[in-house]
Coordinates of C-alpha atoms and ligand atoms in Angstrom, one line a residue:
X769 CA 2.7 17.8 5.2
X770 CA -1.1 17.7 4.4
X771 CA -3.1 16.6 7.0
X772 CA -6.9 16.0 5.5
X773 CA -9.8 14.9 7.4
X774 CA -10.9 11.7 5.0
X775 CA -14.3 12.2 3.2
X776 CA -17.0 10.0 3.7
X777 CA -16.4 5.9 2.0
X778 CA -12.5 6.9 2.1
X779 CA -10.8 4.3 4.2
X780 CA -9.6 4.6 7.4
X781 CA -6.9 2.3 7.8
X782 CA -4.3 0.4 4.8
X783 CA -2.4 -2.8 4.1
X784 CA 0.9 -2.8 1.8
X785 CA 1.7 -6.3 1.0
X786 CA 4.8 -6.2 -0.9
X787 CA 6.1 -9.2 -3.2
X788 CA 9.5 -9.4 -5.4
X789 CA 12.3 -7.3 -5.2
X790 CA 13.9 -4.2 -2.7
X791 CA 12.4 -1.8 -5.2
X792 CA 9.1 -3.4 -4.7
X793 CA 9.5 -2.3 -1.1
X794 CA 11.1 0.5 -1.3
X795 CA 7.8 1.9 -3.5
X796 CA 5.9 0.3 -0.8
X797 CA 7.2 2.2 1.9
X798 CA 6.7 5.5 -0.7
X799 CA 3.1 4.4 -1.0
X800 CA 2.3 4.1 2.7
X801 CA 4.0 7.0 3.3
X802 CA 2.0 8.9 0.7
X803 CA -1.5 7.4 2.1
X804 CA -0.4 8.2 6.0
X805 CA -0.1 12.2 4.7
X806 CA -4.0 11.2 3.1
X807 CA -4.7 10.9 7.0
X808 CA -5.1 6.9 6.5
X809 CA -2.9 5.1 9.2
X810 CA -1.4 1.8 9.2
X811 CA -3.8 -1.3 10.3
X812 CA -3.1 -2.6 13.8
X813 CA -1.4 -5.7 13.3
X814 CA -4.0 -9.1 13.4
X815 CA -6.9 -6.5 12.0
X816 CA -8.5 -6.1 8.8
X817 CA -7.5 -3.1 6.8
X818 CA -10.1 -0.8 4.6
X819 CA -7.7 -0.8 2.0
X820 CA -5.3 -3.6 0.9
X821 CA -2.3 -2.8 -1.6
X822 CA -1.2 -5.5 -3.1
X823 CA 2.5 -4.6 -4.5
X824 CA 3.2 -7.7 -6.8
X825 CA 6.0 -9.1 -8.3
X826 CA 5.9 -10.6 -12.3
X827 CA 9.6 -11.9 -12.4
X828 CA 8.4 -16.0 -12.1
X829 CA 5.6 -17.7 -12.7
X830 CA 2.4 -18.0 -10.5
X831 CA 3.0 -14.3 -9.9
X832 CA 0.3 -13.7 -11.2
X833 CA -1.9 -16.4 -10.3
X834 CA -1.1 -15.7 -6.4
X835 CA -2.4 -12.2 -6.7
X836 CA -5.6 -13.4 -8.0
X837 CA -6.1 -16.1 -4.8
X838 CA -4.9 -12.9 -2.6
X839 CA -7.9 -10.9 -4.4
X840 CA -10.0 -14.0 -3.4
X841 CA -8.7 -14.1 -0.1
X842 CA -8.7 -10.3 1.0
X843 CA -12.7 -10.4 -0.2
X844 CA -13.6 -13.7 1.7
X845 CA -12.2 -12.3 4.9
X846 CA -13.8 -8.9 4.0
X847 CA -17.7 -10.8 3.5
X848 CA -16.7 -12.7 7.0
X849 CA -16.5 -9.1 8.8
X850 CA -19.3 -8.1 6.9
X851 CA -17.4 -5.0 5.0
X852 CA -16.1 -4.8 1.5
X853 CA -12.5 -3.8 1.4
X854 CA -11.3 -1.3 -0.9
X855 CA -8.3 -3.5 -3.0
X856 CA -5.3 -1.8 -4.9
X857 CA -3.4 -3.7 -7.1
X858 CA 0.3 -2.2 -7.7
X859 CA 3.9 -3.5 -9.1
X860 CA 5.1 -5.4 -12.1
X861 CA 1.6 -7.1 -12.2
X862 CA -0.1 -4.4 -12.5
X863 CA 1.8 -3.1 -15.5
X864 CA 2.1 -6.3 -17.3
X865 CA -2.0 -7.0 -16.7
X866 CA -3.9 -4.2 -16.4
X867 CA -6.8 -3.9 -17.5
X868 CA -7.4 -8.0 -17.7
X869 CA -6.9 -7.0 -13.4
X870 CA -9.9 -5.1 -14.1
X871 CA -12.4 -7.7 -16.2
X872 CA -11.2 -10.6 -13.8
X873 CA -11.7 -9.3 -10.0
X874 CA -14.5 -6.6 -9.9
X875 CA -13.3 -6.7 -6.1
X876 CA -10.6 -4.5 -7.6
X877 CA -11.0 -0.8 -7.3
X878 CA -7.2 0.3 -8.4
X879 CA -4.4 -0.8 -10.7
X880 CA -1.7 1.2 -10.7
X881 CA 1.9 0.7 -12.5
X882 CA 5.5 1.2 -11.0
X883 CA 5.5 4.4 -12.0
X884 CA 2.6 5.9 -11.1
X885 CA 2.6 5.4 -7.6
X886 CA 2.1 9.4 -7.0
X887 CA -1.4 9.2 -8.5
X888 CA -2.7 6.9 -5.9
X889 CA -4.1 9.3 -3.0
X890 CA -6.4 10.5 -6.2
X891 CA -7.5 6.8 -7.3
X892 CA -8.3 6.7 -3.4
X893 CA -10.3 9.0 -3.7
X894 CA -12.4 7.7 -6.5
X895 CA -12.8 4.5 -5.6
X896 CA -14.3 5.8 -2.2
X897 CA -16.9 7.3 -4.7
X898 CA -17.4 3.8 -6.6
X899 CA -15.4 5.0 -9.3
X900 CA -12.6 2.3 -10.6
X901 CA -9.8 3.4 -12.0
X902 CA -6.5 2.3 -13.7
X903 CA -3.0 4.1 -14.5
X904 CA -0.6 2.0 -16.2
X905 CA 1.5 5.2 -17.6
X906 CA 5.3 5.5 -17.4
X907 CA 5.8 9.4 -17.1
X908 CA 9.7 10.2 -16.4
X909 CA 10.5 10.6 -12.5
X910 CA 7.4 12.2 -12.2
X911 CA 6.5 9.5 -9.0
X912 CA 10.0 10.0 -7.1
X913 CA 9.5 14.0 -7.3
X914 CA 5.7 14.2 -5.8
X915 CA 6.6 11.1 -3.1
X916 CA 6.7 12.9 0.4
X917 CA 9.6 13.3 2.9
X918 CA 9.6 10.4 5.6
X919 CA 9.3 11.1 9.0
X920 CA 11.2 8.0 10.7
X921 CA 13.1 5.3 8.9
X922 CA 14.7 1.7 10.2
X923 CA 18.7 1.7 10.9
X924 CA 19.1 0.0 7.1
X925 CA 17.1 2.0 4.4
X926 CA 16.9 1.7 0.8
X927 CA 16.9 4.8 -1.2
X928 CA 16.1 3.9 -5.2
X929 CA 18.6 5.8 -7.8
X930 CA 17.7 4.1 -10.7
X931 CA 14.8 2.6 -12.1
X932 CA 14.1 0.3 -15.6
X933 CA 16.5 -1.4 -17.6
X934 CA 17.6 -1.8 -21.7
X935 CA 19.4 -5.0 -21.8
X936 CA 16.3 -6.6 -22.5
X937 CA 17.9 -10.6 -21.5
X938 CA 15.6 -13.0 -23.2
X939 CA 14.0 -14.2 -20.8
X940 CA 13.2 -11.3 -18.1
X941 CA 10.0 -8.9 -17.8
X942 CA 11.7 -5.9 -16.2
X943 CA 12.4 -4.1 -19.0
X944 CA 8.7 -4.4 -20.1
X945 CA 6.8 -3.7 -16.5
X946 CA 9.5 -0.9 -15.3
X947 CA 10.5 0.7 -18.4
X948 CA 13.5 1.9 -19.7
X949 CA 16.5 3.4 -17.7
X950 CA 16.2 6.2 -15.8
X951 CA 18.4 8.3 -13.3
X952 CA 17.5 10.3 -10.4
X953 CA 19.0 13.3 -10.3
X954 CA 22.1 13.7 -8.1
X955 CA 21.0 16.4 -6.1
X956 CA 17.5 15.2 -5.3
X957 CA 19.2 12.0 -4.2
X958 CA 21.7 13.8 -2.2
X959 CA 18.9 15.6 -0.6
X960 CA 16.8 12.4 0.2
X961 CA 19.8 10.9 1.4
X962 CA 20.6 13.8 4.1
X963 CA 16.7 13.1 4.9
X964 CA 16.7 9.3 5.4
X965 CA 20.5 9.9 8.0
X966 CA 18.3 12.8 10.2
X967 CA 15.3 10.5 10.5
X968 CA 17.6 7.5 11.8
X969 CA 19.0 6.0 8.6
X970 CA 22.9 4.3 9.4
X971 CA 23.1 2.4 6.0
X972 CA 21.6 3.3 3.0
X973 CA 21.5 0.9 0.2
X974 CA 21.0 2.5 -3.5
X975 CA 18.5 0.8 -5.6
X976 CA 18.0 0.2 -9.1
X977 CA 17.3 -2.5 -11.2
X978 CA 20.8 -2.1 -13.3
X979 CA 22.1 0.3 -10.7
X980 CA 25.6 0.7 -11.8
X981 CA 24.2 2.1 -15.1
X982 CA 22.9 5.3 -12.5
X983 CA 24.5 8.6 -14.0
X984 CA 24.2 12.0 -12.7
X985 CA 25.0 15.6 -13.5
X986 CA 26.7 17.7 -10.5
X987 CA 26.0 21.2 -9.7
X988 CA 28.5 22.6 -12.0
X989 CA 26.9 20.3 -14.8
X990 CA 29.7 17.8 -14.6
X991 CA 28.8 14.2 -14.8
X992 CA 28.8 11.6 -11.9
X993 CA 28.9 7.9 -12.2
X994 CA 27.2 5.4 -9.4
X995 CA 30.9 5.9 -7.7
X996 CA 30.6 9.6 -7.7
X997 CA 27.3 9.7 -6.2
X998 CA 28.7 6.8 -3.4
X999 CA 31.5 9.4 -2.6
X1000 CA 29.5 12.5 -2.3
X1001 CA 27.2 10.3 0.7
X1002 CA 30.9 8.7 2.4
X1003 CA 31.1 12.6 3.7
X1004 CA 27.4 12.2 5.7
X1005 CA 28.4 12.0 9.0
X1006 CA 26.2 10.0 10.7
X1007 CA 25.8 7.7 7.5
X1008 CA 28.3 4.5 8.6
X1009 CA 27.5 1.9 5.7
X1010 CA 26.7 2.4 2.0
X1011 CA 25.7 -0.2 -0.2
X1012 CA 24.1 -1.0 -3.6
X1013 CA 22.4 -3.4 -6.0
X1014 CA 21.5 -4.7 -8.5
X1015 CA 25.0 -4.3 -10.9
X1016 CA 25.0 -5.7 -14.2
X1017 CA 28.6 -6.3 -15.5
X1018 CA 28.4 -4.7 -18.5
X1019 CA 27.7 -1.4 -16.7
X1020 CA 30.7 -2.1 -14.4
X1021 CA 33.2 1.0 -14.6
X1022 CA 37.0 1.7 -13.4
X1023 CA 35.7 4.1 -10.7
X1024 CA 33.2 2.3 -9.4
X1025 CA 35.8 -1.2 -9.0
X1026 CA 38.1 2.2 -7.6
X1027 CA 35.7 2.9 -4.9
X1028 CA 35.6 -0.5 -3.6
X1029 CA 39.3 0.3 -2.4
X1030 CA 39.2 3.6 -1.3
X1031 CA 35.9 4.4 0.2
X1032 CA 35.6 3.4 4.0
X1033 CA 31.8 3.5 4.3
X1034 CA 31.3 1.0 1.2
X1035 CA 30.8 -2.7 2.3
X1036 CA 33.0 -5.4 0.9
X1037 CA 30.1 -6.6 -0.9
X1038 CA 29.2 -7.3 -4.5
X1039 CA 26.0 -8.7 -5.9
X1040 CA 26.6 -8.9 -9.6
X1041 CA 24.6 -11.5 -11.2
X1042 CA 25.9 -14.5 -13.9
X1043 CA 22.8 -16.3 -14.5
X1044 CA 24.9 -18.9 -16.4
X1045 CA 29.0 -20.5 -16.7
X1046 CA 28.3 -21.3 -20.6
X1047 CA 28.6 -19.1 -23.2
X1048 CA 26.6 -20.2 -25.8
X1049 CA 23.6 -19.9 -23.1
X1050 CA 24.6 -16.4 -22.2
X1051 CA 24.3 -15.1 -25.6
X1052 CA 20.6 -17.1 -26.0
X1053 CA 19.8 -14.9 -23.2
X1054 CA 21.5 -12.0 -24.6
X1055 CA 23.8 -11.3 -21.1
X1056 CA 26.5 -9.5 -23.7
X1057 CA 29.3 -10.8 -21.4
X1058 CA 31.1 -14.5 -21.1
X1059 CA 31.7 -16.6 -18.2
X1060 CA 35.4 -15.6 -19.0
X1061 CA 34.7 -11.9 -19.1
X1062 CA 32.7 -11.9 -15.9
X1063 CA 35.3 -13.7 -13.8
X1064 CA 37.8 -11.0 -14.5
X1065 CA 35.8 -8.2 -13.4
X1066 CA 35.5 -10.4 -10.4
X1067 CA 39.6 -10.8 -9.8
X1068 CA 39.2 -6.8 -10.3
X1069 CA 36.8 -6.6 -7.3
X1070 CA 39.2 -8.7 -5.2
X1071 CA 42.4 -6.9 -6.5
X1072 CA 41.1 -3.5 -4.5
X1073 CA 39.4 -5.5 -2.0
X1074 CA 40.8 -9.1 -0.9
X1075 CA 37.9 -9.3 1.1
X1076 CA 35.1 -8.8 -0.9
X1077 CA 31.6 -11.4 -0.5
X1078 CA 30.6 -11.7 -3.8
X1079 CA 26.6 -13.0 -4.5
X1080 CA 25.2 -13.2 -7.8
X1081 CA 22.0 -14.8 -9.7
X1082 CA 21.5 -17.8 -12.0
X1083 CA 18.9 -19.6 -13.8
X1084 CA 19.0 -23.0 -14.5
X1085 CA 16.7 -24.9 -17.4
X1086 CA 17.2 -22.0 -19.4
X1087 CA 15.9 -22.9 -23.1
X1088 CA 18.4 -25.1 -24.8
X1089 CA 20.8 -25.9 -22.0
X1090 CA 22.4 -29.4 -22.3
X1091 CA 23.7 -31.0 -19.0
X1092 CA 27.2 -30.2 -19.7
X1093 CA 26.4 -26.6 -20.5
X1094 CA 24.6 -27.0 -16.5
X1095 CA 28.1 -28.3 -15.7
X1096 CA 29.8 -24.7 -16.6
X1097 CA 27.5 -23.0 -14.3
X1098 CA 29.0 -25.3 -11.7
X1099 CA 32.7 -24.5 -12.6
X1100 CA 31.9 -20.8 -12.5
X1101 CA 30.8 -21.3 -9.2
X1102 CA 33.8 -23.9 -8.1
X1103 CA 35.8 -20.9 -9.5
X1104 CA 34.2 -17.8 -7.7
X1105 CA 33.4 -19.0 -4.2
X1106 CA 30.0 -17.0 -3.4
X1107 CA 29.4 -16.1 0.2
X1108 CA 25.7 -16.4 -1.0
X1109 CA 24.1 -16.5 -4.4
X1110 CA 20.3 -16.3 -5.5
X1111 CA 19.3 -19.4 -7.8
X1112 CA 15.7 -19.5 -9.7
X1113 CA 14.6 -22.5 -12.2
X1114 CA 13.7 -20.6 -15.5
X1115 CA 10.2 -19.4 -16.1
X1116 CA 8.8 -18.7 -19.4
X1117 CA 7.5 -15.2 -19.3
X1118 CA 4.7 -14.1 -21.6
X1119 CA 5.8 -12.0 -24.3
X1120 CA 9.6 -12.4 -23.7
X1121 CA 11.8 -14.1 -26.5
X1122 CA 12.8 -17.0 -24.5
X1123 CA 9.1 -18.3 -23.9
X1124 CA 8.9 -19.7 -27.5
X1125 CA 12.4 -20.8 -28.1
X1126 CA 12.8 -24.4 -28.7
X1127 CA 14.1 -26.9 -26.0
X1128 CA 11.9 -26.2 -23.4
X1129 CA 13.4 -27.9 -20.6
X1130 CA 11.5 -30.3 -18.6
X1131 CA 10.6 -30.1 -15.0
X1132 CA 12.2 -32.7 -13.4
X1133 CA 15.4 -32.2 -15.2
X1134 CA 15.6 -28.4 -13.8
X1135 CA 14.5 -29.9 -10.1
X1136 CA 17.8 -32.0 -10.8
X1137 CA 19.8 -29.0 -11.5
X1138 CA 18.6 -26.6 -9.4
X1139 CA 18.7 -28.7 -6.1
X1140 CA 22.8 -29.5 -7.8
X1141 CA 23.6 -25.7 -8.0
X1142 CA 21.8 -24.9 -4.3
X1143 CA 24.1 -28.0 -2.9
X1144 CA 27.4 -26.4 -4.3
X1145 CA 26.4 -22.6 -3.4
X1146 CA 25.3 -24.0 -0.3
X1147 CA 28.4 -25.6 0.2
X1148 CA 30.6 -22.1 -0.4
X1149 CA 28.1 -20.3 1.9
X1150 CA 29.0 -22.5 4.6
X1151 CA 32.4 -22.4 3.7
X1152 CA 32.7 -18.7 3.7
X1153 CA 31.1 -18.3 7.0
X1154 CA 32.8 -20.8 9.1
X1155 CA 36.3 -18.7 7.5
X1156 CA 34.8 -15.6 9.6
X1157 CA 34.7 -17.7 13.1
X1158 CA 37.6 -16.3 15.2
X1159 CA 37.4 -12.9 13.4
X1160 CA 36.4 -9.6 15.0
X1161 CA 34.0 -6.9 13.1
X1162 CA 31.5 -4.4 13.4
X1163 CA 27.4 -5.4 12.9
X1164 CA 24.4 -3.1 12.6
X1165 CA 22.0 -4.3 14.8
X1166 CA 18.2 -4.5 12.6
X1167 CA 15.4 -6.5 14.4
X1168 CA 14.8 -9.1 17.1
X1169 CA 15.4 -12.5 16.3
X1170 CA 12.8 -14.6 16.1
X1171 CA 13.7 -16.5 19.6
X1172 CA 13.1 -14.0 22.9
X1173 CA 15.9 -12.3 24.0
X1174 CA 17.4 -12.4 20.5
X1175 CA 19.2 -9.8 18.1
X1176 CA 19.5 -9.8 14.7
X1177 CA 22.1 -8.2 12.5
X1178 CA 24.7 -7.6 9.4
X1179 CA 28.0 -7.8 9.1
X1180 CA 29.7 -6.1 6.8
X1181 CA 29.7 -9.3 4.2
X1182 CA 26.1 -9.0 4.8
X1183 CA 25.8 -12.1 6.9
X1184 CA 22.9 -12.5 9.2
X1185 CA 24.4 -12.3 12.8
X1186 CA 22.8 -13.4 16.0
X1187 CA 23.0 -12.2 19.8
X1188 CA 21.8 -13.5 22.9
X1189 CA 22.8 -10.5 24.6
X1190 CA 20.5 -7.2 24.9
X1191 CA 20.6 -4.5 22.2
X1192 CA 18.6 -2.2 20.2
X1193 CA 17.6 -1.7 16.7
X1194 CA 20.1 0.9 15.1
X1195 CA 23.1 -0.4 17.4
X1196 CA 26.7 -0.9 15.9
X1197 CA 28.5 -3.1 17.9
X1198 CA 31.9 -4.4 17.6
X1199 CA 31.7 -8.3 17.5
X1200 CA 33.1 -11.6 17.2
X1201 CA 32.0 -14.2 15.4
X1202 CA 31.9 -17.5 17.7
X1203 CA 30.0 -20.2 15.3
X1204 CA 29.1 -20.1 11.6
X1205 CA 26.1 -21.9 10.3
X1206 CA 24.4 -22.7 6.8
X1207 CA 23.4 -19.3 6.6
X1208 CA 24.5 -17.0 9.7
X1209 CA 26.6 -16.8 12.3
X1210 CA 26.1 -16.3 16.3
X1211 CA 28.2 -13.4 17.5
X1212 CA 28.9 -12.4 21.0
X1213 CA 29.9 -8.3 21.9
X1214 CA 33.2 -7.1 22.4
X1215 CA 32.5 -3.6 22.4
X1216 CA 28.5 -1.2 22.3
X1217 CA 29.7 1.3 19.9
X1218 CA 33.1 0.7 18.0
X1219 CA 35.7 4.1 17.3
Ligands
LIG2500 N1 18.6 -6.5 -12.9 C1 19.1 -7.6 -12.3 C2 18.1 -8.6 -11.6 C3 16.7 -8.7 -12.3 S1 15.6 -9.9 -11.7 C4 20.0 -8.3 -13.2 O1 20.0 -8.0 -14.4 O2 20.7 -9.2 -12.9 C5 16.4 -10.9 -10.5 C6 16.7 -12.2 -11.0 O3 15.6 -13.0 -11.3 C7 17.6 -12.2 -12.2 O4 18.9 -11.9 -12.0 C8 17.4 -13.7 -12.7 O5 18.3 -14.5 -12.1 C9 16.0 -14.0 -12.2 N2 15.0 -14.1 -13.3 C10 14.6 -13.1 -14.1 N3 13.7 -13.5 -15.0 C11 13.6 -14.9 -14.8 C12 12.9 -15.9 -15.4 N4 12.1 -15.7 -16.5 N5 13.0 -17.2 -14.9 C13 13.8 -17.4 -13.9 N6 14.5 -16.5 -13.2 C14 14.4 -15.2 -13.7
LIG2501 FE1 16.1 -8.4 -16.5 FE2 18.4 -8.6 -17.8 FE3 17.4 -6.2 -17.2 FE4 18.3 -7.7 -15.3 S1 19.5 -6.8 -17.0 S2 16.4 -6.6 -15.2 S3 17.8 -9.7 -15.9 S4 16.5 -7.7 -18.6
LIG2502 FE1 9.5 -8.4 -9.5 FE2 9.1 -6.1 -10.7 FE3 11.1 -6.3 -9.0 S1 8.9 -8.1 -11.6 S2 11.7 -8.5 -9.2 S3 8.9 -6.5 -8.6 S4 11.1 -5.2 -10.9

């Protein structure tokens, strides 16, 4: 790896501030990685760093109204210490605002896109000469293949395999900041995969925004689905947990349901999102399957594995909805029993269909619904945890808890359990589950390392 002494105005230390979804952090890990082989380390914790990079999200509204008060707020502290940080402005924001970025916050030396992430160490280097630059372009793979090895990675790592999407849902940027589909190829994956188990990695989760819609060719030039790919990384040794999201249901195949039954290493977990119970709202929002539809794939998830937490997304106050189209959403959910579930009030996005369709839905009415759907989810959260009480299973230990003396960790349903007892980060410990809460469960150890 390249080890430069910085030239003069180049910063010495960096920030990444990450907003938004696991791919958001995954490229932010890439980009500090890629500006610690620039010779730039991380800023102590409590200081102010030379450069800030602002990784932003664009999903919801006030995205992009919070990155300009973060601009304002990197500055101020910046005039208080008397130096002028270099900022970076990255993401989804990025993309979708460019060069308005630019006009608005002089302050700004960099905007650069999701996909050109492998260009910063260069836009580093100009604005250290005064020079402001911004690179919006989406060049195929080029980032992923010019992104450097890491060096040390936490027990649960995320390892992108797909980026973009095409289902362009009425009311979503993605497809517009992140482009269209792309796969990484199989055997650069592989290889990265390998990488992330030697440098500590026990789960790796695969990444995309429509991940299940990943395809790959093998080395005799056969093709390999998501399932394929989840198969060849079962055989890593030291690898003990494989997970992946997000799944859209249309991309949902046979071998992929298959692999939920037969592959050891793959949690009994499924985040495939709804976004709404009624039909006539699911074709507004151009989703291209029905409540109906969706619930079988589900059964077909529980058929291979009776076990299986299933999560999901939804919107509510999406254009149009009446109340008792609200009131399907809550059947689906009756219906499917979450273990946990993701629930945003709809936000009109510039320049998506949705934003100028009729029946806007007013504020209060989506508080109403909103807080309604959180109270049932909520209720089937709780549900499913206290069902786990009693049981026995293994947990990947991942940080301290927040108290002293406490350990945090997932189970295989990915539910947050807690320990009183000592441990380390990258521990698997066989445990039982003694008291379910809202939202996690206290464990207490049976066993350090389980067969
Ligand atoms: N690719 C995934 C997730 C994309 S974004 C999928 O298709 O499901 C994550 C979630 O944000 C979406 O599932 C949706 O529930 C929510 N979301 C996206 N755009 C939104 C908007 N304009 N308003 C409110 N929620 C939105
Ligand atoms: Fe957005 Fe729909 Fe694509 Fe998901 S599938 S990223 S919600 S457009
Ligand atoms: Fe946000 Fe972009 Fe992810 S808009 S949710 S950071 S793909």
């Amino acid at each position: 790896m390249k080890q430069t002494t910085p030239p003069p105005g180049s910063p010495r230390t960096y920030r990444v501030k990450s907003f938004g979804c696991q791919m958001n952090v995954y490229d932010g890990e890439r980009m500090a990685e890629l500006l610690e082989a620039d010779g730039i380390a991380p800023a102590p914790e409590g200081e102010d760093a030379d450069l800030v990079v602002l990784n932003t999200c664009h999903i919801r509204e006030k995205a992009t109204e919070k990155v300009y008060s973060d601009i304002g707020r990197i500055e101020k502290a910046g005039r208080k210490a008397g130096k002028k940080p270099m900022i970076a402005v990255a993401g989804c924001v990025a993309q979708a605002e460019g060069e308005e970025i630019m006009k608005r916050s002089p302050g700004v030396g960099m905007v650069v896109g999701p996909q050109a992430y492998h260009r910063l160490g260069d836009m580093v280097g100009k604005a250290a000469k005064g020079e402001r630059s911004t690179d919006t372009d989406m060049p195929e793979d080029a980032k992923f293949a010019a992104l450097p090895a890491r060096r040390k990675v936490a027990p649960s790592a995320f390892l992108t395999v797909q980026e973009g999407c095409d289902k362009f849902c009425t009311y979503c940027v993605v497809p517009y900041t992140r482009g269209a589909e792309i796969s990484r190829p199989y055997s650069e994956l592989l290889i990265e995969a390998e990488k992330l188990v030697e440098a500590g990695a026990r789960e790796i989760t695969l990444l995309g925004q429509n991940v299940n819609a990943w395809s790959g060719e093998d080395d005799k030039g056969r093709s390999v689905g998501l399932d394929g790919l989840i198969r060849q990384l079962d055989k890593l040794p030291d690898l003990q947990r494989i997970r992946y999201t997000t799944s859209h249901p249309n991309d949902m195949t046979p071998g992929l349901i298959a692999a939920h039954g037969e592959v050891g290493k793959l949690m009994p977990y499924l985040h495939l999102p709804v976004q709404s119970g009624s039909d006539r709202v699911l074709k507004a929002m151009n989703r291209s399957h029905t409540a109906e539809s969706y619930l079988k794939l589900l059964d077909k998830f529980r058929e291979v594995r009776p076990d299986i937490a299933l999560s999901g997304d939804f919107i509510v106050g999406f254009p149009g909805e009446t109340e008792a189209e609200f009131e399907e959403t809550l059947a689906l959910i009756d219906a499917v029993r979450y273990s946990s579930a993701f629930s945003f009030k709809y936000s009109p996005r510039p320049g998506t269909p949705a934003a100028t369709m009729e029946g806007q839905i007013a504020a209060e009415v989506m508080d109403d619904r909103l807080q309604r759907l959180q109270a049932s989810l909520g209720r089937d959260q709780h549900a499913f945890n206290t069902a786990k009480v009693g049981t026995v299973c293994d947990v990947l230990i991942e940080r301290k808890g927040r108290r002293p003396g406490q350990w945090l960790g997932k189970s295989p349903w990915l539910q947050s359990v807690f320990f009183e007892e000592e441990l380390a980060i990258g521990d698997m410990v066989r445990a039982e589950l003694v008291s379910a809460g809202p939202s996690s469960l206290a464990g207490r150890l049976v066993e350090r390392a389980p067969a």
